[in-house]
PDB file of C-alpha atoms and ligand atoms in Angstrom:
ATOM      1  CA  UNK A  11      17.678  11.698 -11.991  1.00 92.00           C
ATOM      2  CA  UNK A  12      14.647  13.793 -11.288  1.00 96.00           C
ATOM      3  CA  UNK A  13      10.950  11.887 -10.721  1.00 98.00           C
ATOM      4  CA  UNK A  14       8.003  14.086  -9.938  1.00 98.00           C
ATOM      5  CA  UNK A  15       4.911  11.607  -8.602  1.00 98.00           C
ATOM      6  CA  UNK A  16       1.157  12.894  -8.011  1.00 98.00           C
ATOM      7  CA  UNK A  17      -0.952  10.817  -5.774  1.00 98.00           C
ATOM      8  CA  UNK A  18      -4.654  11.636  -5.406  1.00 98.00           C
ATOM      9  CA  UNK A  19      -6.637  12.517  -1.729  1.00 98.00           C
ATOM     10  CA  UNK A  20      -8.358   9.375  -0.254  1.00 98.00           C
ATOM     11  CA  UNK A  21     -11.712   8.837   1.631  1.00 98.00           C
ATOM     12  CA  UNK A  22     -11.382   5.861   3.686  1.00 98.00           C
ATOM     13  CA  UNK A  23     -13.912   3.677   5.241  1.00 98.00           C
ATOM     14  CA  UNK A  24     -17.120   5.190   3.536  1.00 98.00           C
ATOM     15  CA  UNK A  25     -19.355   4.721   6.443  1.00 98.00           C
ATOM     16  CA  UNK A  26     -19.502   0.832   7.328  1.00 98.00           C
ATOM     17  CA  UNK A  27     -16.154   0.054   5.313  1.00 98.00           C
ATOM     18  CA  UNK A  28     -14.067   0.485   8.513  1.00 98.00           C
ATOM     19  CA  UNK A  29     -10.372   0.345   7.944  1.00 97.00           C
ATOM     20  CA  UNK A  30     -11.095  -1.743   5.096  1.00 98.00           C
ATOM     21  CA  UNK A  31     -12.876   0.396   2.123  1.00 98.00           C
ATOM     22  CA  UNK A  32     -11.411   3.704   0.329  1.00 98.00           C
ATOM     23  CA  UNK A  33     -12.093   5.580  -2.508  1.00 98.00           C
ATOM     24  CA  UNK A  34      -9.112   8.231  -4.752  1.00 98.00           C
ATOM     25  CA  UNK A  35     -10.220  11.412  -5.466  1.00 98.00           C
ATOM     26  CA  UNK A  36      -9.473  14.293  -8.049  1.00 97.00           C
ATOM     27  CA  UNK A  37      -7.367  16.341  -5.374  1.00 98.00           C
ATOM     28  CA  UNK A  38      -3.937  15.718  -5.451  1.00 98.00           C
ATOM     29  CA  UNK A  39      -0.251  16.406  -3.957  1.00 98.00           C
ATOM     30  CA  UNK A  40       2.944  16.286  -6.017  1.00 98.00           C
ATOM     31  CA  UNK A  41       6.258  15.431  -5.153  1.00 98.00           C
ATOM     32  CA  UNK A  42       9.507  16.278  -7.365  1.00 98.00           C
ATOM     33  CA  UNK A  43      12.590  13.718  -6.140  1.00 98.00           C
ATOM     34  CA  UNK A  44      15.849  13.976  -6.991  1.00 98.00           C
ATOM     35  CA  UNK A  45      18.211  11.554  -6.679  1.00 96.00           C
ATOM     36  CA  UNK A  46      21.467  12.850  -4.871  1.00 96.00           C
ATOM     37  CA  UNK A  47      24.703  10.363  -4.118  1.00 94.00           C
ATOM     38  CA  UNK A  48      24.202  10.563  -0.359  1.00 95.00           C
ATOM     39  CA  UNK A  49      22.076  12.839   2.376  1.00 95.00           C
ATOM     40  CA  UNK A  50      18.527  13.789   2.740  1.00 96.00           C
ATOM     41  CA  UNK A  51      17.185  17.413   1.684  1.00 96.00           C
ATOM     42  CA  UNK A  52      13.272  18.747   1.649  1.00 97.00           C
ATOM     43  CA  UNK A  53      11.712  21.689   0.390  1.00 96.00           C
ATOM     44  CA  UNK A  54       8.341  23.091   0.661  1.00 96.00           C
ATOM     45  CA  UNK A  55       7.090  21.343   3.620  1.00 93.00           C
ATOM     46  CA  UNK A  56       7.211  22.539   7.553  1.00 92.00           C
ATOM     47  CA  UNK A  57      10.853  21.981   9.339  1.00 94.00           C
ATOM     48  CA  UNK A  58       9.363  19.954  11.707  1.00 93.00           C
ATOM     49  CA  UNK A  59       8.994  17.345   8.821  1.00 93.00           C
ATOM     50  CA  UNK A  60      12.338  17.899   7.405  1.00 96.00           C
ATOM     51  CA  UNK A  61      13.827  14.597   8.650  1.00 96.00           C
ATOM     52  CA  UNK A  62      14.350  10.659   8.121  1.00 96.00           C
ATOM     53  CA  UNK A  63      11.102  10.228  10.097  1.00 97.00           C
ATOM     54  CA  UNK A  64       9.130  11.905   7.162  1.00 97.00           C
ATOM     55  CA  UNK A  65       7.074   9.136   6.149  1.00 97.00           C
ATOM     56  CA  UNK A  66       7.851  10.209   2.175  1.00 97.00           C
ATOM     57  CA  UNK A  67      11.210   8.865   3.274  1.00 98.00           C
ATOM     58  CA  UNK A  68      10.412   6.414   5.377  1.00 98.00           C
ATOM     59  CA  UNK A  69       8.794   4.929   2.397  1.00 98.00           C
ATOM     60  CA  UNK A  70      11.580   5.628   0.165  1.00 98.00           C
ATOM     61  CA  UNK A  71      14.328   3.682   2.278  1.00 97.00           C
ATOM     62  CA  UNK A  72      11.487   1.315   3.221  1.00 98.00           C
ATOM     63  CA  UNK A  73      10.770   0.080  -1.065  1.00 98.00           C
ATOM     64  CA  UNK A  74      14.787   0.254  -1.464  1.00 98.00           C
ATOM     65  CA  UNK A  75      15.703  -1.907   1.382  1.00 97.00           C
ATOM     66  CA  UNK A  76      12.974  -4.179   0.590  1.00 98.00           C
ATOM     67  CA  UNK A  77      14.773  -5.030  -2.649  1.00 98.00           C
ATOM     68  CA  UNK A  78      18.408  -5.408  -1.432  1.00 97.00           C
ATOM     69  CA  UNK A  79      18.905  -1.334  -3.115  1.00 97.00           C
ATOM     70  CA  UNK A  80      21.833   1.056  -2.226  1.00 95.00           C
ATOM     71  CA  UNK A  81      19.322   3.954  -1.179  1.00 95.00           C
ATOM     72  CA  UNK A  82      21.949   6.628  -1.827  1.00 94.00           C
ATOM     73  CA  UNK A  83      20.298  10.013  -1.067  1.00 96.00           C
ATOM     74  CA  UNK A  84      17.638  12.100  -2.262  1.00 97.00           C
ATOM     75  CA  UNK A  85      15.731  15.591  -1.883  1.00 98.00           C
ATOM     76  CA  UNK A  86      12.186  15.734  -1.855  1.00 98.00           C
ATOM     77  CA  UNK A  87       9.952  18.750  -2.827  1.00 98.00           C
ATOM     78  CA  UNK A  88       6.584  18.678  -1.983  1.00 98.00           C
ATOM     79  CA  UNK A  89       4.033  20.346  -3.323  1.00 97.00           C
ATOM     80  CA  UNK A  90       0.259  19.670  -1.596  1.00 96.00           C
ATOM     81  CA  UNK A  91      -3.021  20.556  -2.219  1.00 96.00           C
ATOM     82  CA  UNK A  92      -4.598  17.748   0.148  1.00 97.00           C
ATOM     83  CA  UNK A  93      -5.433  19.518   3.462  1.00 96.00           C
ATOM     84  CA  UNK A  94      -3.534  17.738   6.263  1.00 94.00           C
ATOM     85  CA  UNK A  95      -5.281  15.727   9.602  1.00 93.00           C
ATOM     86  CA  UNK A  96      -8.237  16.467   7.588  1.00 96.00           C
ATOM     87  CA  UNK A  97      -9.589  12.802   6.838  1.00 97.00           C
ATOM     88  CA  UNK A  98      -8.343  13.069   3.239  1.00 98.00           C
ATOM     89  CA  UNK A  99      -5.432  10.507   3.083  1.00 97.00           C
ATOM     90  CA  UNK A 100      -2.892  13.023   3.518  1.00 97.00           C
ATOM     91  CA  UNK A 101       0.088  10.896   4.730  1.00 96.00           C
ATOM     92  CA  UNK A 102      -0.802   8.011   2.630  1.00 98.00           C
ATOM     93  CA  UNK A 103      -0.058  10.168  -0.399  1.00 98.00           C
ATOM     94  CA  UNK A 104       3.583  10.960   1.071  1.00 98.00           C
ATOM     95  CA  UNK A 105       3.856   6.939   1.374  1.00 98.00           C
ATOM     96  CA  UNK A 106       2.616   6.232  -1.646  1.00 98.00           C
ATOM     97  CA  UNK A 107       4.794   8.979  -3.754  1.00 98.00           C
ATOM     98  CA  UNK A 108       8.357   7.587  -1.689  1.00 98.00           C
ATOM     99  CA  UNK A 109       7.242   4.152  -2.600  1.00 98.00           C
ATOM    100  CA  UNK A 110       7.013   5.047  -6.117  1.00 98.00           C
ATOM    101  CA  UNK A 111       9.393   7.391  -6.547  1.00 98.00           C
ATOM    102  CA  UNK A 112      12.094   4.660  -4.962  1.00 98.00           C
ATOM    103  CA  UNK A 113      10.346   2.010  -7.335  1.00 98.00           C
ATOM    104  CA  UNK A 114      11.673   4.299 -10.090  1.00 98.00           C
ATOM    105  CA  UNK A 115      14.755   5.715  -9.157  1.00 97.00           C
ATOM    106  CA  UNK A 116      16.743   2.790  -7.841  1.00 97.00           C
ATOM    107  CA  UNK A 117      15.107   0.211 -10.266  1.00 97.00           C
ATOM    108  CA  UNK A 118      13.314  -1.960  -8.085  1.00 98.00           C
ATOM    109  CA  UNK A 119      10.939  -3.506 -10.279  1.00 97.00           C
ATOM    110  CA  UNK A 120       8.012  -3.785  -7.756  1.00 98.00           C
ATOM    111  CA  UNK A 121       4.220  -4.332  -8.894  1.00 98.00           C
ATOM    112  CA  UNK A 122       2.096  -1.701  -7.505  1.00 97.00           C
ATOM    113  CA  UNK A 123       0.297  -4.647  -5.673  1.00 98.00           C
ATOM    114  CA  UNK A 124       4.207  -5.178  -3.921  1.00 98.00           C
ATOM    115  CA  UNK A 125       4.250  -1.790  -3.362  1.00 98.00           C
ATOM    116  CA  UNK A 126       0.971  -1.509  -1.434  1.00 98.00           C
ATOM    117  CA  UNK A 127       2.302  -4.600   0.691  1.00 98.00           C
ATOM    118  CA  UNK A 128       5.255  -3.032   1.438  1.00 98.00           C
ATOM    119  CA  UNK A 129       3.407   0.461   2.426  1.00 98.00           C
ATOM    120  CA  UNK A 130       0.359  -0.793   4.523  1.00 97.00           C
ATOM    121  CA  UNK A 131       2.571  -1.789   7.698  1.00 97.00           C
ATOM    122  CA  UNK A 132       4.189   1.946   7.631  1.00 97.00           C
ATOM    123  CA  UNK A 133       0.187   3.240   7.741  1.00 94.00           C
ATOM    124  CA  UNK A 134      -1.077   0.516   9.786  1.00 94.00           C
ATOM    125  CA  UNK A 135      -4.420  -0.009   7.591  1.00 94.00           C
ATOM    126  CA  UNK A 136      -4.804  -0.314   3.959  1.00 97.00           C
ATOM    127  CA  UNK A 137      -8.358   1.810   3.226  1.00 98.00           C
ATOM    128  CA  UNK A 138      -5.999   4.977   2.190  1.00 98.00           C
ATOM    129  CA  UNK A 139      -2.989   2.951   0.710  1.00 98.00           C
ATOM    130  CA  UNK A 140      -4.135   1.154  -1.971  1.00 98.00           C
ATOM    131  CA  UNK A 141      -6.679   3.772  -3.177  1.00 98.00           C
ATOM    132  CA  UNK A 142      -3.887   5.942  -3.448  1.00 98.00           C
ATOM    133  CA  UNK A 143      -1.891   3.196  -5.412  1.00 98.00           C
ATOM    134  CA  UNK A 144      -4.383   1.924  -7.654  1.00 98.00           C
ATOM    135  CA  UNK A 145      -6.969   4.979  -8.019  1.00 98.00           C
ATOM    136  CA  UNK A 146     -10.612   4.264  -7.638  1.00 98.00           C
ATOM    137  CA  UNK A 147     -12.637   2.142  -4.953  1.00 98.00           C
ATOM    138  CA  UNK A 148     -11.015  -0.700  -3.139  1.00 98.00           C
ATOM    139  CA  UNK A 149     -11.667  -3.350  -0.589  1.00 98.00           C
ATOM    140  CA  UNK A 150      -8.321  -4.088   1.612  1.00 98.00           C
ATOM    141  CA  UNK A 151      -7.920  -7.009   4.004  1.00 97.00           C
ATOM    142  CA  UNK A 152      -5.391  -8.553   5.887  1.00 97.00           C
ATOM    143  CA  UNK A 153      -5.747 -12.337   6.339  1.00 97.00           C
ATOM    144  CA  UNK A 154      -2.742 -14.596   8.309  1.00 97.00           C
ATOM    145  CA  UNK A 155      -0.550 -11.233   7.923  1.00 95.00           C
ATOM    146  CA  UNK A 156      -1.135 -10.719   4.403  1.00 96.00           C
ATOM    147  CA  UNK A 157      -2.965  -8.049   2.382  1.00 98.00           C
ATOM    148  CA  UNK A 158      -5.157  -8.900  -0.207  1.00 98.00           C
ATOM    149  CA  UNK A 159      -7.165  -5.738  -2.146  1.00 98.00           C
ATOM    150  CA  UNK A 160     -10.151  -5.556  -4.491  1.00 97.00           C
ATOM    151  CA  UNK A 161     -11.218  -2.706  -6.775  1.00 98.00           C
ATOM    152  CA  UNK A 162     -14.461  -2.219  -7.475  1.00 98.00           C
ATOM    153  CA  UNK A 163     -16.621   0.191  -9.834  1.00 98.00           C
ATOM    154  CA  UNK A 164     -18.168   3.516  -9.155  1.00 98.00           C
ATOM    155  CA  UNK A 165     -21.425   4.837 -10.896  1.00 98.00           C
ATOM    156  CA  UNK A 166     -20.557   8.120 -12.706  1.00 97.00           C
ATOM    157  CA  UNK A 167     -24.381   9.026 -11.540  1.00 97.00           C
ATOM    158  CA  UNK A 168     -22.597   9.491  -8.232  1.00 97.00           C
ATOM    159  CA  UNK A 169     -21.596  13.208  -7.349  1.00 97.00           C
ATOM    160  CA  UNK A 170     -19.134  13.223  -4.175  1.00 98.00           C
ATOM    161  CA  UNK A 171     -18.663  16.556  -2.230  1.00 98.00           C
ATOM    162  CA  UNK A 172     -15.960  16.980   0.545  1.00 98.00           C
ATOM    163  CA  UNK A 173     -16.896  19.587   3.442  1.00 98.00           C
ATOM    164  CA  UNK A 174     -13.762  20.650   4.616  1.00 98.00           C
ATOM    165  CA  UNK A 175     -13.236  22.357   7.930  1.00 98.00           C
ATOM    166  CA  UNK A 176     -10.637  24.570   9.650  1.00 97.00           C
ATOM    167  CA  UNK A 177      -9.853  22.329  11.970  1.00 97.00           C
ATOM    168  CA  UNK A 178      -7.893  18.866  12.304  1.00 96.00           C
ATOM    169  CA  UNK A 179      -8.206  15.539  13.787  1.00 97.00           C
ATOM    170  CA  UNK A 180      -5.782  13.509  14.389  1.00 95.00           C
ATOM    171  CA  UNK A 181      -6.157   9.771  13.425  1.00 95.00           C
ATOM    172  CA  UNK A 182      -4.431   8.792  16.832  1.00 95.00           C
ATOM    173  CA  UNK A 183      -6.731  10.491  18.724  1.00 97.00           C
ATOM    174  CA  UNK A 184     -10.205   9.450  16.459  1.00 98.00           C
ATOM    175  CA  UNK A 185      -9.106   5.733  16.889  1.00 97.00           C
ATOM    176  CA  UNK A 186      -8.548   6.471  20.983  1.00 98.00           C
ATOM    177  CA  UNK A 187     -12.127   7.172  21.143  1.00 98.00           C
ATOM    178  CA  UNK A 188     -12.982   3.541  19.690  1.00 98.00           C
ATOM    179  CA  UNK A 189     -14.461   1.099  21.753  1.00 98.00           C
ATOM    180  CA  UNK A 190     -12.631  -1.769  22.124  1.00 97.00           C
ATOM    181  CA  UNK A 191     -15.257  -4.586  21.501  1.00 98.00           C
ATOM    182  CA  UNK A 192     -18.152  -4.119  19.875  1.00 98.00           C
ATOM    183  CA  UNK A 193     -21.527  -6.496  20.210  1.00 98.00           C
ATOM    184  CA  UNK A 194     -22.874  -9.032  17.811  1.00 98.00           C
ATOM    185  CA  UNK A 195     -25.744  -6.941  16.529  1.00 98.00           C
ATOM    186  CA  UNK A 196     -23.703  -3.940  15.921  1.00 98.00           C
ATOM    187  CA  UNK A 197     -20.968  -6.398  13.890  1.00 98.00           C
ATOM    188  CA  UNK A 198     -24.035  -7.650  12.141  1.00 98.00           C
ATOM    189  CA  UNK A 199     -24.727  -4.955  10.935  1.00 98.00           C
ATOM    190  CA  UNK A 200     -21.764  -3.445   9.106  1.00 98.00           C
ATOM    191  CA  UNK A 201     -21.128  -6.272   7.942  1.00 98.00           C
ATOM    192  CA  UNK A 202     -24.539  -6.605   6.105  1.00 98.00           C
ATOM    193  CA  UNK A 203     -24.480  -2.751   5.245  1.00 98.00           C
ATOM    194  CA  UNK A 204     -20.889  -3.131   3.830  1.00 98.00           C
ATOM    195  CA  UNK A 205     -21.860  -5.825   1.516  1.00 98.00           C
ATOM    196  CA  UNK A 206     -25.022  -3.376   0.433  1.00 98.00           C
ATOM    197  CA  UNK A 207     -22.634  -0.320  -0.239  1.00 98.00           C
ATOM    198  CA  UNK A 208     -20.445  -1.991  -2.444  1.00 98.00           C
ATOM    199  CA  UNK A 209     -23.386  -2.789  -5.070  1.00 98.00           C
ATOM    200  CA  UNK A 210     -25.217   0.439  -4.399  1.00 98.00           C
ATOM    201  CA  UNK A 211     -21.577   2.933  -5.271  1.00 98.00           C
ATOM    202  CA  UNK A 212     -21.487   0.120  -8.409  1.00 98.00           C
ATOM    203  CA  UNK A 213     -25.098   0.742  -9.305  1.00 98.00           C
ATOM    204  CA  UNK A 214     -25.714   4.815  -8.096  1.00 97.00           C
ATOM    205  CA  UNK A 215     -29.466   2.908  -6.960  1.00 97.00           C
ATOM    206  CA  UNK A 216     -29.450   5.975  -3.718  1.00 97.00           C
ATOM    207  CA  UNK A 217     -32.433   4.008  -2.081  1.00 97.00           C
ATOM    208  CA  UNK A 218     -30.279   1.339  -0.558  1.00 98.00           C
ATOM    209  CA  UNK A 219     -26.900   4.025  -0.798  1.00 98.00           C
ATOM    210  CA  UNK A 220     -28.707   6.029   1.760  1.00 97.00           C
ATOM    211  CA  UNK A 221     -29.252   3.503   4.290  1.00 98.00           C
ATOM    212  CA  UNK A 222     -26.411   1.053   3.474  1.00 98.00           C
ATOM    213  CA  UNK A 223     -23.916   3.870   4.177  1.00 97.00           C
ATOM    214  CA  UNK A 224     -24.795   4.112   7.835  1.00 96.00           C
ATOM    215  CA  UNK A 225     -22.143   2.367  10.507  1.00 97.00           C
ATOM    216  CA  UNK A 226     -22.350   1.496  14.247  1.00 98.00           C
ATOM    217  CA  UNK A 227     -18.007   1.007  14.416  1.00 98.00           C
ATOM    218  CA  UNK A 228     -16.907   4.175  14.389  1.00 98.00           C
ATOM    219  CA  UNK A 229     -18.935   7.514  13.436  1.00 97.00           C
ATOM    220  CA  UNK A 230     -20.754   6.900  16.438  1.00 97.00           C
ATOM    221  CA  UNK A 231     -17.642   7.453  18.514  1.00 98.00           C
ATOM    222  CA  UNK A 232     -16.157  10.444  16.727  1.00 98.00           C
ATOM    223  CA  UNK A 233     -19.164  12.661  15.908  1.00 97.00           C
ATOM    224  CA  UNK A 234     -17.799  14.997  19.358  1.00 96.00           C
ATOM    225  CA  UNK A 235     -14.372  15.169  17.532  1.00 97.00           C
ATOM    226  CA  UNK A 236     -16.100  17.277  14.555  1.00 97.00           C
ATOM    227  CA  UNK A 237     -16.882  20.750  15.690  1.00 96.00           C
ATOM    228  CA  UNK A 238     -20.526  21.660  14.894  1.00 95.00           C
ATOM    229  CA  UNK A 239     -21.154  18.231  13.199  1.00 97.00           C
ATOM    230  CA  UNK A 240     -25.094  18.337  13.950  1.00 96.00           C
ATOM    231  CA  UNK A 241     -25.477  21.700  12.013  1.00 97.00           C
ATOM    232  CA  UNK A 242     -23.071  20.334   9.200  1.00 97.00           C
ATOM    233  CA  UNK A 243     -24.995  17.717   8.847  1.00 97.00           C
ATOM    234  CA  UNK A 244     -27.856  19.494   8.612  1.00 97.00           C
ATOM    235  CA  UNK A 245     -26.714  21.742   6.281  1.00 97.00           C
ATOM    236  CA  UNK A 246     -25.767  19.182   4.023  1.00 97.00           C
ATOM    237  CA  UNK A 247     -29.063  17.942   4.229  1.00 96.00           C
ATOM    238  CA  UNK A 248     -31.133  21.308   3.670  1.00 96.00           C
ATOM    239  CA  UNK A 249     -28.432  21.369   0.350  1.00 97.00           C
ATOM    240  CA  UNK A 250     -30.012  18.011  -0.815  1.00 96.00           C
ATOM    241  CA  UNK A 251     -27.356  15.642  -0.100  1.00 95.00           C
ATOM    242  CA  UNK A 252     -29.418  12.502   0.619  1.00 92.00           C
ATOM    243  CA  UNK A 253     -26.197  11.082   2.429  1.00 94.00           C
ATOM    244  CA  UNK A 254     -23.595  12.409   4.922  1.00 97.00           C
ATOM    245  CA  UNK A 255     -20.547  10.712   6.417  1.00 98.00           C
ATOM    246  CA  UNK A 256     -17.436  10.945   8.272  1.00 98.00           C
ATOM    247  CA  UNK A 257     -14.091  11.067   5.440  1.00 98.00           C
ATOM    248  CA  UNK A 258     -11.426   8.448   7.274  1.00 98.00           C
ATOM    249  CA  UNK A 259     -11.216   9.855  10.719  1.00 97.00           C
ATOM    250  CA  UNK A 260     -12.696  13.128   9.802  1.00 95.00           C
ATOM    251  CA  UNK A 261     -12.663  16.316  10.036  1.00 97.00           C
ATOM    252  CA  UNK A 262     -13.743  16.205   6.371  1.00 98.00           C
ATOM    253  CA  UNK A 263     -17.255  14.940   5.892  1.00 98.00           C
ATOM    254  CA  UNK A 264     -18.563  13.760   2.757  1.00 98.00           C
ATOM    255  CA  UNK A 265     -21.945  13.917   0.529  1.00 97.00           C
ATOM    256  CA  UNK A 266     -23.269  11.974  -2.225  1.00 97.00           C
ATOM    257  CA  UNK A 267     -25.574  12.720  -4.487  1.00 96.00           C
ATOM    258  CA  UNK A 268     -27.220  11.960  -7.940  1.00 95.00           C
ATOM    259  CA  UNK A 269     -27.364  15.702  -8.624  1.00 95.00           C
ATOM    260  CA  UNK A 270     -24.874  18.342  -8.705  1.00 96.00           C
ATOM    261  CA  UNK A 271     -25.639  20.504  -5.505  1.00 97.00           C
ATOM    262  CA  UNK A 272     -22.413  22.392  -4.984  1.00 96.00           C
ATOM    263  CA  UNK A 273     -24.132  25.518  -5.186  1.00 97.00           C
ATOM    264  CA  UNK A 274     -26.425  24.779  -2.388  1.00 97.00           C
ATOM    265  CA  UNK A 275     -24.047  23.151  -0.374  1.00 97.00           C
ATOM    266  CA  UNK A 276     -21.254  26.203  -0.821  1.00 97.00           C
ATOM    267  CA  UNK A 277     -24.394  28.663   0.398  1.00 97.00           C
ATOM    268  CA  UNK A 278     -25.336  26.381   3.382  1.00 97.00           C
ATOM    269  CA  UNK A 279     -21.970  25.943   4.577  1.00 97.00           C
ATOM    270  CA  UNK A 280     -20.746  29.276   4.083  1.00 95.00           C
ATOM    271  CA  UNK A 281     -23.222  30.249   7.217  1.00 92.00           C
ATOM    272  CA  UNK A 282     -21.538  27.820   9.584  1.00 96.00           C
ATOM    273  CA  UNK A 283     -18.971  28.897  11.965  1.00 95.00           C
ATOM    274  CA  UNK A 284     -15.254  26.883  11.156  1.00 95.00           C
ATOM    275  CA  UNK A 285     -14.844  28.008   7.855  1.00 96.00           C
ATOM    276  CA  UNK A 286     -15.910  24.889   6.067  1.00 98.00           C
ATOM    277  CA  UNK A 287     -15.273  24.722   2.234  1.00 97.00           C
ATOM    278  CA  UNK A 288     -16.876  22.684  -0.433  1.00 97.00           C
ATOM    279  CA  UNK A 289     -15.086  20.515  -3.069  1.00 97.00           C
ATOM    280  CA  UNK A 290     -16.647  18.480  -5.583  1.00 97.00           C
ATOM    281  CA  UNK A 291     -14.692  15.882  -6.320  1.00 98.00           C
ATOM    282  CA  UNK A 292     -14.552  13.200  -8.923  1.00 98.00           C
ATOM    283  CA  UNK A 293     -13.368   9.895  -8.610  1.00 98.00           C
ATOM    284  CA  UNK A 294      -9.940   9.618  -9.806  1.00 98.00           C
ATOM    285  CA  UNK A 295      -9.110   6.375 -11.572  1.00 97.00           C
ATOM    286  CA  UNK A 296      -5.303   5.691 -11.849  1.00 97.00           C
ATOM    287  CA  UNK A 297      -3.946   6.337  -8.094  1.00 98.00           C
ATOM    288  CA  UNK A 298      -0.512   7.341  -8.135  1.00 98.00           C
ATOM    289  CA  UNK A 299       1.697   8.019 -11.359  1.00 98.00           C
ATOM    290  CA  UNK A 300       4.664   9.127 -12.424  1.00 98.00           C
ATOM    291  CA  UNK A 301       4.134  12.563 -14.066  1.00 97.00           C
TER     292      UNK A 301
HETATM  293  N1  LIG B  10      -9.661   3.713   8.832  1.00 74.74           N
HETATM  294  C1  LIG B  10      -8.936   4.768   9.452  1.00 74.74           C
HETATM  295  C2  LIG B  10      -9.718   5.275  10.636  1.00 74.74           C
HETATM  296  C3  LIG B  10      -8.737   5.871   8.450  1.00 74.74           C
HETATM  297  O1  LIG B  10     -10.907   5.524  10.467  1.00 74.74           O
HETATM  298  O2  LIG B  10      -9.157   5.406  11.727  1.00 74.74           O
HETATM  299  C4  LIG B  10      -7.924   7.009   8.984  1.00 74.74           C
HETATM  300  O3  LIG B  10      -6.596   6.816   8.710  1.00 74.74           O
END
């Protein structure tokens, strides 16, 4: 049995939405798996990966032991267009695609909701996850261990643009660089700005996007992990972009606007040292599928 899954590039935490808000995008990696009696096989993906630690896999065995399955064995071939250590959701999509594709396979009969519970502990945080489940923009919590997730409209007046450098960041080492406390006022205030995002990415209203997608958790911390992130920043801004922010852990930052500047972001950028390139990207609505 053959089951090829597509799961769509994620931008978690959109500014204030730390660990807790994501959004799918129309950038996507594919994965073909074929359902062997026994072993583990993987094509087009770096040796290194080529193991049971893969997180495709670990997702796999994780979704088949979680409902009592024989996992049997099982090649994987991947086939990726999402940038990786770039911000974009990159390993979520290989969780995502081995909890699907072992949803499928073995007959588990999970609900994507069950299969977002059983993938958040192998990330650690849900604001890539259950994007990349469910497609569009979601709130994750955890409360008393469990998850609980929210989905939430976008205005199609919205146009996002990922800047996407040449270099990575690791999530490991953007979290390091957290502080670990943060004071009342600075709580305060994501907390308030969070609640203003969500209606303003409902609406498209960019008078309260612009200043309810500012954050005092963790761009603050990480702006020195993004090579030249003054001039990108203000390149973005000579472009038009009202708004600029760090993708999940970065290096990928991302724009908003109500107007289609891709030209004058592509010309901006293409000045700046690192290579950066432009996508425009539209939100993507169903998450991962079977295809
Ligand atoms: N919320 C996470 C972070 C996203 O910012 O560290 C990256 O995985």
């Amino acid at each position: 049995m053959k089951v090829t899954v597509r799961v769509p590039a994620t931008s978690a935490n959109i500014g204030p939405g730390f660990d807790s808000l994501g959004i799918a995008f129309s950038l996507y990696n594919t994965f073909e798996f074929t359902y062997m009696e026994s072993g583990i096989s993987f094509s087009g993906c770096d040796k290194k990966y080529q193991n049971e630690y893969n997180l495709c896999y670990v997702a796999y065995k994780k979704v088949a032991e979680s409902a009592g399955k024989n996992i049997g064995g099982v090649h994987i071939a991947f086939s990726c267009d999402i940038p990786v250590a770039r911000g974009l959701g990159s390993s979520a999509t290989l969780i995502a695609a081995g909890a699907v594709a072992a949803n499928k396979i073995l007959g588990c009969g999970f609900s994507k909701f069950e299969l977002a519970k059983i993938c958040t502990p192998i990330e650690g945080h849900a604001d890539n996850i259950t994007p990349a489940i469910f497609g569009g923009f979601t709130a994750s919590m955890m409360h008393e261990g469990h998850l609980y997730t929210l989905s939430y409209p976008v205005s199609e007046k919205l146009k996002f643009f990922a800047l996407i450098p040449d270099f990575e960041v690791k999530t490991s080492v953007a979290r390091s660089v957290l502080p670990k406390a943060y004071s009342r006022a600075d709580v305060v205030y994501n907390i308030s700005h969070v609640a203003f995002l969500i209606k303003a990415l409902e609406t498209g209203n960019m008078n309260t996007l612009i200043p309810a997608l500012t954050d005092k958790i963790h761009q603050p911390y990480r702006t020195d992990l993004i090579h030249g992130y003054a001039e990108a920043q203000c390149a973005a801004k000579r472009a038009g972009a009202p708004v600029f922010f760090i993708s999940g852990s970065g290096s990928t930052c991302m724009c908003i606007s109500d107007k289609d500047i891709s030209e004058e972001l592509e010309k901006n950028f293409k000045e700046l040292p690192n290579s950066w390139k432009v996508y425009p990207l539209t939100v993507d609505k169903y998450g991962a599928m079977i295809i």
